[in-house]
PDB file of C-alpha atoms and ligand atoms in Angstrom:
ATOM      1  CA  UNK A   1      -0.329  -0.069   0.410  1.00  0.00           C
ATOM      2  CA  UNK A   2       1.956   2.871   1.165  1.00  0.00           C
ATOM      3  CA  UNK A   3       5.056   4.000  -1.054  1.00  0.00           C
ATOM      4  CA  UNK A   4       7.792   4.902   0.000  1.00  0.00           C
ATOM      5  CA  UNK A   5       8.476   7.936   0.381  1.00  0.00           C
ATOM      6  CA  UNK A   6       5.486   7.983   3.111  1.00  0.00           C
ATOM      7  CA  UNK A   7       7.950   6.370   5.623  1.00  0.00           C
ATOM      8  CA  UNK A   8      11.208   8.070   5.056  1.00  0.00           C
ATOM      9  CA  UNK A   9      12.055  10.565   7.553  1.00  0.00           C
ATOM     10  CA  UNK A  10      13.792  13.602   7.503  1.00  0.00           C
ATOM     11  CA  UNK A  11      15.723  14.046  10.527  1.00  0.00           C
ATOM     12  CA  UNK A  12      15.075  17.098  13.364  1.00  0.00           C
ATOM     13  CA  UNK A  13      17.648  19.427  14.958  1.00  0.00           C
ATOM     14  CA  UNK A  14      16.481  16.780  18.485  1.00  0.00           C
ATOM     15  CA  UNK A  15      16.984  13.320  17.070  1.00  0.00           C
ATOM     16  CA  UNK A  16      12.907  12.892  16.980  1.00  0.00           C
ATOM     17  CA  UNK A  17      12.314  11.799  13.249  1.00  0.00           C
ATOM     18  CA  UNK A  18       9.155  13.623  10.925  1.00  0.00           C
ATOM     19  CA  UNK A  19       7.945  11.579   7.951  1.00  0.00           C
ATOM     20  CA  UNK A  20       9.115  13.215   4.621  1.00  0.00           C
ATOM     21  CA  UNK A  21       5.735  13.384   3.044  1.00  0.00           C
ATOM     22  CA  UNK A  22       2.042  15.280   5.121  1.00  0.00           C
ATOM     23  CA  UNK A  23      -0.929  15.549   4.874  1.00  0.00           C
ATOM     24  CA  UNK A  24      -2.572  19.850   4.885  1.00  0.00           C
ATOM     25  CA  UNK A  25      -5.427  20.174   5.965  1.00  0.00           C
ATOM     26  CA  UNK A  26      -6.023  23.766   5.842  1.00  0.00           C
ATOM     27  CA  UNK A  27      -9.594  24.710   3.910  1.00  0.00           C
ATOM     28  CA  UNK A  28     -10.905  21.373   5.041  1.00  0.00           C
ATOM     29  CA  UNK A  29     -13.974  21.727   7.126  1.00  0.00           C
ATOM     30  CA  UNK A  30     -14.597  19.941  10.873  1.00  0.00           C
ATOM     31  CA  UNK A  31     -17.801  17.716   9.532  1.00  0.00           C
ATOM     32  CA  UNK A  32     -15.396  16.843   6.364  1.00  0.00           C
ATOM     33  CA  UNK A  33     -12.134  16.525   8.443  1.00  0.00           C
ATOM     34  CA  UNK A  34     -12.634  12.870   9.874  1.00  0.00           C
ATOM     35  CA  UNK A  35     -13.095  11.155   6.242  1.00  0.00           C
ATOM     36  CA  UNK A  36      -9.876  13.253   4.904  1.00  0.00           C
ATOM     37  CA  UNK A  37      -7.774  12.423   7.140  1.00  0.00           C
ATOM     38  CA  UNK A  38      -8.859   8.477   7.903  1.00  0.00           C
ATOM     39  CA  UNK A  39      -8.596   8.151   3.621  1.00  0.00           C
ATOM     40  CA  UNK A  40      -4.732   9.937   3.952  1.00  0.00           C
ATOM     41  CA  UNK A  41      -4.111   7.294   6.647  1.00  0.00           C
ATOM     42  CA  UNK A  42      -5.526   4.313   5.090  1.00  0.00           C
ATOM     43  CA  UNK A  43      -3.069   5.782   2.474  1.00  0.00           C
ATOM     44  CA  UNK A  44      -0.260   5.614   4.187  1.00  0.00           C
ATOM     45  CA  UNK A  45      -0.050   8.284   4.736  1.00  0.00           C
ATOM     46  CA  UNK A  46       1.867   9.327   8.883  1.00  0.00           C
ATOM     47  CA  UNK A  47       2.217  12.605   8.816  1.00  0.00           C
ATOM     48  CA  UNK A  48      -0.731  14.997   9.642  1.00  0.00           C
ATOM     49  CA  UNK A  49      -1.077  19.188   9.611  1.00  0.00           C
ATOM     50  CA  UNK A  50      -3.937  20.949  11.232  1.00  0.00           C
ATOM     51  CA  UNK A  51      -3.916  24.173  13.322  1.00  0.00           C
ATOM     52  CA  UNK A  52      -6.534  25.497  16.259  1.00  0.00           C
ATOM     53  CA  UNK A  53      -7.400  28.103  13.619  1.00  0.00           C
ATOM     54  CA  UNK A  54      -8.592  25.455  10.753  1.00  0.00           C
ATOM     55  CA  UNK A  55     -11.475  24.831  13.008  1.00  0.00           C
ATOM     56  CA  UNK A  56     -10.775  21.171  11.882  1.00  0.00           C
ATOM     57  CA  UNK A  57      -8.955  19.688  14.668  1.00  0.00           C
ATOM     58  CA  UNK A  58     -12.029  17.343  16.671  1.00  0.00           C
ATOM     59  CA  UNK A  59     -11.729  15.862  13.472  1.00  0.00           C
ATOM     60  CA  UNK A  60      -8.451  15.509  12.715  1.00  0.00           C
ATOM     61  CA  UNK A  61      -8.224  13.060  16.350  1.00  0.00           C
ATOM     62  CA  UNK A  62     -11.244  11.476  15.677  1.00  0.00           C
ATOM     63  CA  UNK A  63      -9.455  10.219  12.510  1.00  0.00           C
ATOM     64  CA  UNK A  64      -6.376   9.855  14.291  1.00  0.00           C
ATOM     65  CA  UNK A  65      -7.651   8.013  17.341  1.00  0.00           C
ATOM     66  CA  UNK A  66      -9.753   6.150  15.704  1.00  0.00           C
ATOM     67  CA  UNK A  67      -7.625   4.561  13.261  1.00  0.00           C
ATOM     68  CA  UNK A  68      -5.738   1.740  15.198  1.00  0.00           C
ATOM     69  CA  UNK A  69      -2.141   2.843  14.259  1.00  0.00           C
ATOM     70  CA  UNK A  70      -0.740   2.975  17.393  1.00  0.00           C
ATOM     71  CA  UNK A  71       0.185   6.942  18.294  1.00  0.00           C
ATOM     72  CA  UNK A  72       3.730   7.369  18.106  1.00  0.00           C
ATOM     73  CA  UNK A  73       3.622   6.279  14.104  1.00  0.00           C
ATOM     74  CA  UNK A  74       1.716   9.401  13.832  1.00  0.00           C
ATOM     75  CA  UNK A  75       3.358  12.944  13.547  1.00  0.00           C
ATOM     76  CA  UNK A  76       0.821  15.359  14.452  1.00  0.00           C
ATOM     77  CA  UNK A  77       1.267  19.334  13.945  1.00  0.00           C
ATOM     78  CA  UNK A  78      -0.714  21.745  15.363  1.00  0.00           C
ATOM     79  CA  UNK A  79      -0.338  26.024  15.170  1.00  0.00           C
ATOM     80  CA  UNK A  80      -0.842  28.687  18.010  1.00  0.00           C
ATOM     81  CA  UNK A  81      -2.971  30.745  16.237  1.00  0.00           C
ATOM     82  CA  UNK A  82      -0.897  34.198  14.549  1.00  0.00           C
ATOM     83  CA  UNK A  83      -2.609  36.397  17.308  1.00  0.00           C
ATOM     84  CA  UNK A  84      -1.932  34.985  20.247  1.00  0.00           C
ATOM     85  CA  UNK A  85       1.510  36.402  21.531  1.00  0.00           C
ATOM     86  CA  UNK A  86       1.493  35.731  25.328  1.00  0.00           C
ATOM     87  CA  UNK A  87       2.163  33.763  27.511  1.00  0.00           C
ATOM     88  CA  UNK A  88      -0.444  32.654  29.209  1.00  0.00           C
ATOM     89  CA  UNK A  89      -2.486  33.199  25.546  1.00  0.00           C
ATOM     90  CA  UNK A  90       0.306  30.339  24.011  1.00  0.00           C
ATOM     91  CA  UNK A  91       0.028  28.086  27.624  1.00  0.00           C
ATOM     92  CA  UNK A  92      -4.326  28.548  27.317  1.00  0.00           C
ATOM     93  CA  UNK A  93      -4.221  27.927  23.029  1.00  0.00           C
ATOM     94  CA  UNK A  94      -2.638  24.732  23.336  1.00  0.00           C
ATOM     95  CA  UNK A  95      -4.064  23.144  25.934  1.00  0.00           C
ATOM     96  CA  UNK A  96      -7.543  23.327  24.074  1.00  0.00           C
ATOM     97  CA  UNK A  97      -5.501  22.069  20.488  1.00  0.00           C
ATOM     98  CA  UNK A  98      -4.716  19.225  22.862  1.00  0.00           C
ATOM     99  CA  UNK A  99      -8.403  18.847  23.849  1.00  0.00           C
ATOM    100  CA  UNK A 100      -9.427  19.128  20.139  1.00  0.00           C
ATOM    101  CA  UNK A 101      -7.749  16.257  19.561  1.00  0.00           C
ATOM    102  CA  UNK A 102      -7.952  14.183  22.194  1.00  0.00           C
ATOM    103  CA  UNK A 103      -4.064  14.006  22.076  1.00  0.00           C
ATOM    104  CA  UNK A 104      -2.063  13.934  25.438  1.00  0.00           C
ATOM    105  CA  UNK A 105       1.252  15.609  23.249  1.00  0.00           C
ATOM    106  CA  UNK A 106       1.647  16.267  19.906  1.00  0.00           C
ATOM    107  CA  UNK A 107       4.716  15.694  18.009  1.00  0.00           C
ATOM    108  CA  UNK A 108       4.954  19.444  16.697  1.00  0.00           C
ATOM    109  CA  UNK A 109       3.571  22.580  17.997  1.00  0.00           C
ATOM    110  CA  UNK A 110       4.158  26.381  16.193  1.00  0.00           C
ATOM    111  CA  UNK A 111       4.428  29.329  16.004  1.00  0.00           C
ATOM    112  CA  UNK A 112       1.744  30.103  13.547  1.00  0.00           C
ATOM    113  CA  UNK A 113       2.875  33.338  12.428  1.00  0.00           C
ATOM    114  CA  UNK A 114       4.997  36.115  13.622  1.00  0.00           C
ATOM    115  CA  UNK A 115       2.259  38.955  13.300  1.00  0.00           C
ATOM    116  CA  UNK A 116      -1.517  38.149  13.378  1.00  0.00           C
ATOM    117  CA  UNK A 117      -3.100  37.413  10.513  1.00  0.00           C
ATOM    118  CA  UNK A 118      -4.516  41.370  10.010  1.00  0.00           C
ATOM    119  CA  UNK A 119      -1.939  43.480  10.998  1.00  0.00           C
ATOM    120  CA  UNK A 120       0.950  41.204   9.345  1.00  0.00           C
ATOM    121  CA  UNK A 121       4.338  42.217   7.909  1.00  0.00           C
ATOM    122  CA  UNK A 122       4.341  44.163  12.198  1.00  0.00           C
ATOM    123  CA  UNK A 123       6.753  44.145  14.953  1.00  0.00           C
ATOM    124  CA  UNK A 124       5.295  41.621  16.971  1.00  0.00           C
ATOM    125  CA  UNK A 125       9.161  40.689  18.343  1.00  0.00           C
ATOM    126  CA  UNK A 126       8.436  40.891  22.233  1.00  0.00           C
ATOM    127  CA  UNK A 127       5.387  39.276  21.721  1.00  0.00           C
ATOM    128  CA  UNK A 128       7.145  35.999  19.471  1.00  0.00           C
ATOM    129  CA  UNK A 129       9.546  36.109  22.691  1.00  0.00           C
ATOM    130  CA  UNK A 130       6.679  35.732  25.201  1.00  0.00           C
ATOM    131  CA  UNK A 131       4.574  32.721  23.256  1.00  0.00           C
ATOM    132  CA  UNK A 132       8.484  31.261  22.748  1.00  0.00           C
ATOM    133  CA  UNK A 133       8.684  30.821  26.372  1.00  0.00           C
ATOM    134  CA  UNK A 134       5.184  29.084  26.886  1.00  0.00           C
ATOM    135  CA  UNK A 135       6.530  27.043  23.324  1.00  0.00           C
ATOM    136  CA  UNK A 136      10.286  25.497  24.916  1.00  0.00           C
ATOM    137  CA  UNK A 137       7.890  25.146  28.870  1.00  0.00           C
ATOM    138  CA  UNK A 138       5.569  23.350  26.038  1.00  0.00           C
ATOM    139  CA  UNK A 139       8.164  21.191  25.199  1.00  0.00           C
ATOM    140  CA  UNK A 140      11.140  20.403  28.355  1.00  0.00           C
ATOM    141  CA  UNK A 141       6.743  19.436  29.338  1.00  0.00           C
ATOM    142  CA  UNK A 142       7.451  16.256  26.703  1.00  0.00           C
ATOM    143  CA  UNK A 143       3.807  17.564  25.859  1.00  0.00           C
ATOM    144  CA  UNK A 144       5.369  18.977  22.266  1.00  0.00           C
ATOM    145  CA  UNK A 145       8.479  16.669  20.373  1.00  0.00           C
ATOM    146  CA  UNK A 146       9.025  18.760  18.535  1.00  0.00           C
ATOM    147  CA  UNK A 147       8.271  23.388  18.423  1.00  0.00           C
ATOM    148  CA  UNK A 148       8.813  25.670  15.408  1.00  0.00           C
ATOM    149  CA  UNK A 149       7.233  27.995  13.983  1.00  0.00           C
ATOM    150  CA  UNK A 150       6.127  29.079  10.641  1.00  0.00           C
ATOM    151  CA  UNK A 151       4.967  32.239   8.765  1.00  0.00           C
ATOM    152  CA  UNK A 152       8.796  33.894   9.762  1.00  0.00           C
ATOM    153  CA  UNK A 153      11.463  35.954   7.859  1.00  0.00           C
ATOM    154  CA  UNK A 154      14.737  35.703   8.505  1.00  0.00           C
ATOM    155  CA  UNK A 155      14.309  39.183  10.941  1.00  0.00           C
ATOM    156  CA  UNK A 156      12.224  37.069  13.321  1.00  0.00           C
ATOM    157  CA  UNK A 157      13.521  33.930  13.510  1.00  0.00           C
ATOM    158  CA  UNK A 158      16.768  35.601  14.570  1.00  0.00           C
ATOM    159  CA  UNK A 159      14.337  37.067  17.317  1.00  0.00           C
ATOM    160  CA  UNK A 160      13.572  34.057  18.547  1.00  0.00           C
ATOM    161  CA  UNK A 161      17.257  33.110  18.542  1.00  0.00           C
ATOM    162  CA  UNK A 162      17.345  35.400  20.925  1.00  0.00           C
ATOM    163  CA  UNK A 163      17.636  35.154  24.276  1.00  0.00           C
ATOM    164  CA  UNK A 164      15.850  31.259  23.446  1.00  0.00           C
ATOM    165  CA  UNK A 165      16.930  28.214  25.236  1.00  0.00           C
ATOM    166  CA  UNK A 166      15.734  26.240  22.929  1.00  0.00           C
ATOM    167  CA  UNK A 167      16.010  26.351  19.712  1.00  0.00           C
ATOM    168  CA  UNK A 168      12.904  25.291  16.925  1.00  0.00           C
ATOM    169  CA  UNK A 169      13.319  22.981  15.354  1.00  0.00           C
ATOM    170  CA  UNK A 170      11.043  23.694  12.294  1.00  0.00           C
ATOM    171  CA  UNK A 171      10.071  27.270   9.591  1.00  0.00           C
ATOM    172  CA  UNK A 172       6.923  26.046   8.243  1.00  0.00           C
ATOM    173  CA  UNK A 173       6.701  28.574   5.245  1.00  0.00           C
ATOM    174  CA  UNK A 174       5.040  29.192   2.073  1.00  0.00           C
ATOM    175  CA  UNK A 175       6.948  26.960  -0.703  1.00  0.00           C
ATOM    176  CA  UNK A 176       6.603  25.757  -4.566  1.00  0.00           C
ATOM    177  CA  UNK A 177       7.684  25.578  -7.884  1.00  0.00           C
ATOM    178  CA  UNK A 178       7.576  29.462  -8.899  1.00  0.00           C
ATOM    179  CA  UNK A 179       7.626  30.786  -5.060  1.00  0.00           C
ATOM    180  CA  UNK A 180      11.097  29.650  -3.530  1.00  0.00           C
ATOM    181  CA  UNK A 181      11.998  32.059  -0.573  1.00  0.00           C
ATOM    182  CA  UNK A 182      14.915  31.481  -1.073  1.00  0.00           C
ATOM    183  CA  UNK A 183      16.781  33.760   1.621  1.00  0.00           C
ATOM    184  CA  UNK A 184      14.998  33.103   3.605  1.00  0.00           C
ATOM    185  CA  UNK A 185      15.077  29.140   3.397  1.00  0.00           C
ATOM    186  CA  UNK A 186      18.783  29.091   3.312  1.00  0.00           C
ATOM    187  CA  UNK A 187      18.886  31.439   6.537  1.00  0.00           C
ATOM    188  CA  UNK A 188      16.897  28.193   8.591  1.00  0.00           C
ATOM    189  CA  UNK A 189      19.189  25.534   6.787  1.00  0.00           C
ATOM    190  CA  UNK A 190      22.449  26.781   7.694  1.00  0.00           C
ATOM    191  CA  UNK A 191      20.779  27.173  11.401  1.00  0.00           C
ATOM    192  CA  UNK A 192      19.562  23.747  11.603  1.00  0.00           C
ATOM    193  CA  UNK A 193      15.982  24.343  11.120  1.00  0.00           C
ATOM    194  CA  UNK A 194      14.283  22.146   8.713  1.00  0.00           C
ATOM    195  CA  UNK A 195      12.119  23.841   5.970  1.00  0.00           C
ATOM    196  CA  UNK A 196       8.219  22.289   5.060  1.00  0.00           C
ATOM    197  CA  UNK A 197       6.664  23.787   1.896  1.00  0.00           C
ATOM    198  CA  UNK A 198       3.126  24.375   2.683  1.00  0.00           C
ATOM    199  CA  UNK A 199       0.864  25.271  -0.749  1.00  0.00           C
ATOM    200  CA  UNK A 200       3.310  23.406  -2.528  1.00  0.00           C
ATOM    201  CA  UNK A 201       0.460  22.888  -5.388  1.00  0.00           C
ATOM    202  CA  UNK A 202       0.130  26.658  -4.735  1.00  0.00           C
ATOM    203  CA  UNK A 203      -3.492  26.004  -3.135  1.00  0.00           C
ATOM    204  CA  UNK A 204      -3.613  24.665  -6.568  1.00  0.00           C
ATOM    205  CA  UNK A 205      -2.726  27.289  -9.215  1.00  0.00           C
ATOM    206  CA  UNK A 206       0.360  24.446 -10.087  1.00  0.00           C
ATOM    207  CA  UNK A 207      -1.958  22.706 -11.571  1.00  0.00           C
ATOM    208  CA  UNK A 208      -2.973  25.139 -14.195  1.00  0.00           C
ATOM    209  CA  UNK A 209       0.309  25.983 -14.451  1.00  0.00           C
ATOM    210  CA  UNK A 210       1.083  25.016 -18.926  1.00  0.00           C
ATOM    211  CA  UNK A 211       4.853  25.674 -18.212  1.00  0.00           C
ATOM    212  CA  UNK A 212       4.416  22.424 -16.348  1.00  0.00           C
ATOM    213  CA  UNK A 213       2.623  20.724 -18.457  1.00  0.00           C
ATOM    214  CA  UNK A 214       6.248  18.975 -20.740  1.00  0.00           C
ATOM    215  CA  UNK A 215       8.413  18.873 -17.610  1.00  0.00           C
ATOM    216  CA  UNK A 216       5.951  16.873 -15.781  1.00  0.00           C
ATOM    217  CA  UNK A 217       5.148  14.720 -18.846  1.00  0.00           C
ATOM    218  CA  UNK A 218       9.317  13.898 -19.347  1.00  0.00           C
ATOM    219  CA  UNK A 219       8.501  11.741 -16.177  1.00  0.00           C
ATOM    220  CA  UNK A 220       5.968  10.410 -16.650  1.00  0.00           C
ATOM    221  CA  UNK A 221       3.995  12.405 -13.712  1.00  0.00           C
ATOM    222  CA  UNK A 222       1.405  14.663 -13.158  1.00  0.00           C
ATOM    223  CA  UNK A 223       2.109  17.996 -12.603  1.00  0.00           C
ATOM    224  CA  UNK A 224       0.624  17.875  -9.065  1.00  0.00           C
ATOM    225  CA  UNK A 225       3.949  14.946  -8.319  1.00  0.00           C
ATOM    226  CA  UNK A 226       6.692  17.027 -10.412  1.00  0.00           C
ATOM    227  CA  UNK A 227       4.806  19.663  -7.297  1.00  0.00           C
ATOM    228  CA  UNK A 228       5.529  17.638  -5.065  1.00  0.00           C
ATOM    229  CA  UNK A 229       8.766  15.740  -5.666  1.00  0.00           C
ATOM    230  CA  UNK A 230      10.393  19.708  -6.708  1.00  0.00           C
ATOM    231  CA  UNK A 231       9.095  20.604  -2.733  1.00  0.00           C
ATOM    232  CA  UNK A 232      11.462  17.392  -1.673  1.00  0.00           C
ATOM    233  CA  UNK A 233      14.535  17.884  -4.179  1.00  0.00           C
ATOM    234  CA  UNK A 234      15.272  21.032  -2.852  1.00  0.00           C
ATOM    235  CA  UNK A 235      15.275  19.282   0.934  1.00  0.00           C
ATOM    236  CA  UNK A 236      12.175  20.620   1.977  1.00  0.00           C
ATOM    237  CA  UNK A 237       8.952  19.284   2.958  1.00  0.00           C
ATOM    238  CA  UNK A 238       6.224  19.319   0.989  1.00  0.00           C
ATOM    239  CA  UNK A 239       2.753  19.790   3.163  1.00  0.00           C
ATOM    240  CA  UNK A 240      -0.082  18.795   0.161  1.00  0.00           C
ATOM    241  CA  UNK A 241      -3.938  19.177   1.202  1.00  0.00           C
ATOM    242  CA  UNK A 242      -6.014  16.867  -0.957  1.00  0.00           C
ATOM    243  CA  UNK A 243      -9.468  16.736  -0.098  1.00  0.00           C
ATOM    244  CA  UNK A 244     -10.224  13.918  -3.027  1.00  0.00           C
ATOM    245  CA  UNK A 245      -8.886  10.315  -2.328  1.00  0.00           C
ATOM    246  CA  UNK A 246      -7.880   9.706  -4.957  1.00  0.00           C
ATOM    247  CA  UNK A 247      -5.847  13.156  -5.036  1.00  0.00           C
ATOM    248  CA  UNK A 248      -4.481  12.398  -1.853  1.00  0.00           C
ATOM    249  CA  UNK A 249      -3.188   8.739  -3.564  1.00  0.00           C
ATOM    250  CA  UNK A 250      -1.789   9.891  -6.424  1.00  0.00           C
ATOM    251  CA  UNK A 251       0.930  12.621  -4.608  1.00  0.00           C
ATOM    252  CA  UNK A 252       2.593   9.870  -2.596  1.00  0.00           C
ATOM    253  CA  UNK A 253       3.178   8.081  -6.255  1.00  0.00           C
ATOM    254  CA  UNK A 254       6.828   9.928  -6.797  1.00  0.00           C
ATOM    255  CA  UNK A 255       9.182   7.548  -8.070  1.00  0.00           C
ATOM    256  CA  UNK A 256      11.093   9.084 -10.303  1.00  0.00           C
ATOM    257  CA  UNK A 257      14.087  11.831 -10.336  1.00  0.00           C
ATOM    258  CA  UNK A 258      13.996  15.771 -11.168  1.00  0.00           C
ATOM    259  CA  UNK A 259      16.986  15.745 -13.507  1.00  0.00           C
ATOM    260  CA  UNK A 260      19.151  18.813 -12.933  1.00  0.00           C
ATOM    261  CA  UNK A 261      19.023  20.572 -15.399  1.00  0.00           C
ATOM    262  CA  UNK A 262      14.633  20.577 -14.483  1.00  0.00           C
ATOM    263  CA  UNK A 263      15.355  21.155 -11.079  1.00  0.00           C
ATOM    264  CA  UNK A 264      17.487  24.604 -12.102  1.00  0.00           C
ATOM    265  CA  UNK A 265      14.670  25.191 -14.665  1.00  0.00           C
ATOM    266  CA  UNK A 266      11.830  24.784 -12.165  1.00  0.00           C
ATOM    267  CA  UNK A 267      13.704  26.767  -9.283  1.00  0.00           C
ATOM    268  CA  UNK A 268      14.327  30.025 -11.699  1.00  0.00           C
ATOM    269  CA  UNK A 269      10.774  30.197 -12.283  1.00  0.00           C
ATOM    270  CA  UNK A 270       9.627  32.993 -10.998  1.00  0.00           C
ATOM    271  CA  UNK A 271       5.866  33.872 -10.618  1.00  0.00           C
ATOM    272  CA  UNK A 272       5.742  38.005  -9.541  1.00  0.00           C
TER     273      UNK A 272
HETATM  274  N1  NAP B   1       1.608  27.633   8.178  1.00  0.00           N
HETATM  275  C1  NAP B   1       0.555  28.650   7.015  1.00  0.00           C
HETATM  276  O1  NAP B   1      -0.098  29.869   7.275  1.00  0.00           O
HETATM  277  C2  NAP B   1      -0.088  27.710   6.263  1.00  0.00           C
HETATM  278  C3  NAP B   1      -0.589  28.171   4.826  1.00  0.00           C
HETATM  279  C4  NAP B   1      -1.320  27.457   3.974  1.00  0.00           C
HETATM  280  C5  NAP B   1      -0.799  26.376   4.004  1.00  0.00           C
HETATM  281  N2  NAP B   1      -1.191  25.527   5.409  1.00  0.00           N
HETATM  282  C6  NAP B   1      -0.409  24.005   5.122  1.00  0.00           C
HETATM  283  O2  NAP B   1      -0.590  23.519   4.180  1.00  0.00           O
HETATM  284  C7  NAP B   1      -1.486  22.212   3.355  1.00  0.00           C
HETATM  285  C8  NAP B   1      -1.772  22.991   1.876  1.00  0.00           C
HETATM  286  O3  NAP B   1      -1.554  24.322   1.458  1.00  0.00           O
HETATM  287  P1  NAP B   1      -2.916  24.515   1.131  1.00  0.00           P
HETATM  288  O4  NAP B   1      -3.862  23.995   1.388  1.00  0.00           O
HETATM  289  O5  NAP B   1      -2.410  25.536   0.623  1.00  0.00           O
HETATM  290  O6  NAP B   1      -2.814  23.546  -0.935  1.00  0.00           O
HETATM  291  P2  NAP B   1      -2.274  22.602  -1.421  1.00  0.00           P
HETATM  292  O7  NAP B   1      -1.649  21.131  -1.095  1.00  0.00           O
HETATM  293  O8  NAP B   1      -0.577  23.716  -2.355  1.00  0.00           O
HETATM  294  O9  NAP B   1      -2.935  22.464  -3.126  1.00  0.00           O
HETATM  295  C9  NAP B   1      -4.251  22.157  -3.118  1.00  0.00           C
HETATM  296  C10 NAP B   1      -5.638  22.592  -3.474  1.00  0.00           C
HETATM  297  O10 NAP B   1      -5.350  21.302  -4.743  1.00  0.00           O
HETATM  298  C11 NAP B   1      -5.374  19.823  -4.910  1.00  0.00           C
HETATM  299  N3  NAP B   1      -4.921  19.430  -5.421  1.00  0.00           N
HETATM  300  C12 NAP B   1      -3.934  18.107  -4.563  1.00  0.00           C
HETATM  301  N4  NAP B   1      -3.987  17.364  -5.105  1.00  0.00           N
HETATM  302  C13 NAP B   1      -4.273  16.979  -6.777  1.00  0.00           C
HETATM  303  C14 NAP B   1      -4.072  15.955  -7.612  1.00  0.00           C
HETATM  304  N5  NAP B   1      -3.382  14.721  -7.665  1.00  0.00           N
HETATM  305  N6  NAP B   1      -4.642  16.444  -8.227  1.00  0.00           N
HETATM  306  C15 NAP B   1      -5.651  17.300  -8.806  1.00  0.00           C
HETATM  307  N7  NAP B   1      -5.478  18.195  -7.723  1.00  0.00           N
HETATM  308  C16 NAP B   1      -5.327  17.883  -6.587  1.00  0.00           C
HETATM  309  C17 NAP B   1      -6.639  19.854  -4.211  1.00  0.00           C
HETATM  310  O11 NAP B   1      -7.484  19.467  -4.454  1.00  0.00           O
HETATM  311  P3  NAP B   1      -8.344  18.719  -3.239  1.00  0.00           P
HETATM  312  O12 NAP B   1      -8.865  19.116  -1.964  1.00  0.00           O
HETATM  313  O13 NAP B   1     -10.220  18.814  -3.908  1.00  0.00           O
HETATM  314  O14 NAP B   1      -8.542  16.904  -3.009  1.00  0.00           O
HETATM  315  C18 NAP B   1      -6.579  21.769  -3.622  1.00  0.00           C
HETATM  316  O15 NAP B   1      -7.311  22.037  -4.160  1.00  0.00           O
HETATM  317  C19 NAP B   1      -2.659  23.482   4.490  1.00  0.00           C
HETATM  318  O16 NAP B   1      -3.260  22.050   4.030  1.00  0.00           O
HETATM  319  C20 NAP B   1      -1.898  23.501   5.137  1.00  0.00           C
HETATM  320  O17 NAP B   1      -1.668  22.407   6.114  1.00  0.00           O
HETATM  321  C21 NAP B   1      -0.189  26.156   6.017  1.00  0.00           C
END
């Protein structure tokens, strides 16, 4: 059943292993989340990405808890809302997520963004430091096996590094063919963080990109498969989302290698 990519892992800076392809759940409503995640688990996915703000943690958790798969074989990520920039708020929101999920620990807990979504780009250095202190304590309690950040750029990462006793292990950023955030990726990787690629299919837009049709056809692959493999070959961890079972299935069939020439071509594309 499971193609090998679903059981292959990266290793985080603290030694925790993380399956190389995750299943994204943004925009999967609560009512549909249990079915989608159950499908994904049946297909062999062992890494599920959710967030408190997705309002689907209960469905995600139900799928995990009803799967019959031992808990330690599923990697679960959830996220602290971007709006929560206090120590007490972070502690409170973590409890809510665990309760929603019906789990006693998560594998990875991320600060969803360095600024509230409505204040994108604003400076929340102090609030992020406060939230990070709570994240460190959660990590030290063993209830998050790893901690990290999402949507953090270089200055915001530097702010967290200052005075951190536990360095983030992951930065989850938007990353896909045509949008690769090279400076952030390099800085994060140079500092020992694993970079996760969210929206690896550009929330579906990549699939309409005619320029990619010929490259994908060369590997007998779909554009989705090409886009996911592209992230992996750049050393990132893709998090494709698919509510359709056939999509979720084909996104794991990645048994081809994009040539260096095609990788260079794909890396040079810029959607802006
Ligand atoms: N940290 C953050 O701020 C952040 C932000 C955005 C996303 N994320 C994470 O990253 C995950 C993925 O990003 P995303 O949700 O933006 O979307 P995505 O994975 O880039 O694209 C998903 C879209 O592509 C379609 N699709 C997937 N596989 C396909 C296939 N093989 N053939 C045709 N269509 C296919 C899906 O359709 P169906 O659903 O109809 O199958 C859906 O419409 C999220 O779910 C979330 O977990 C994190």
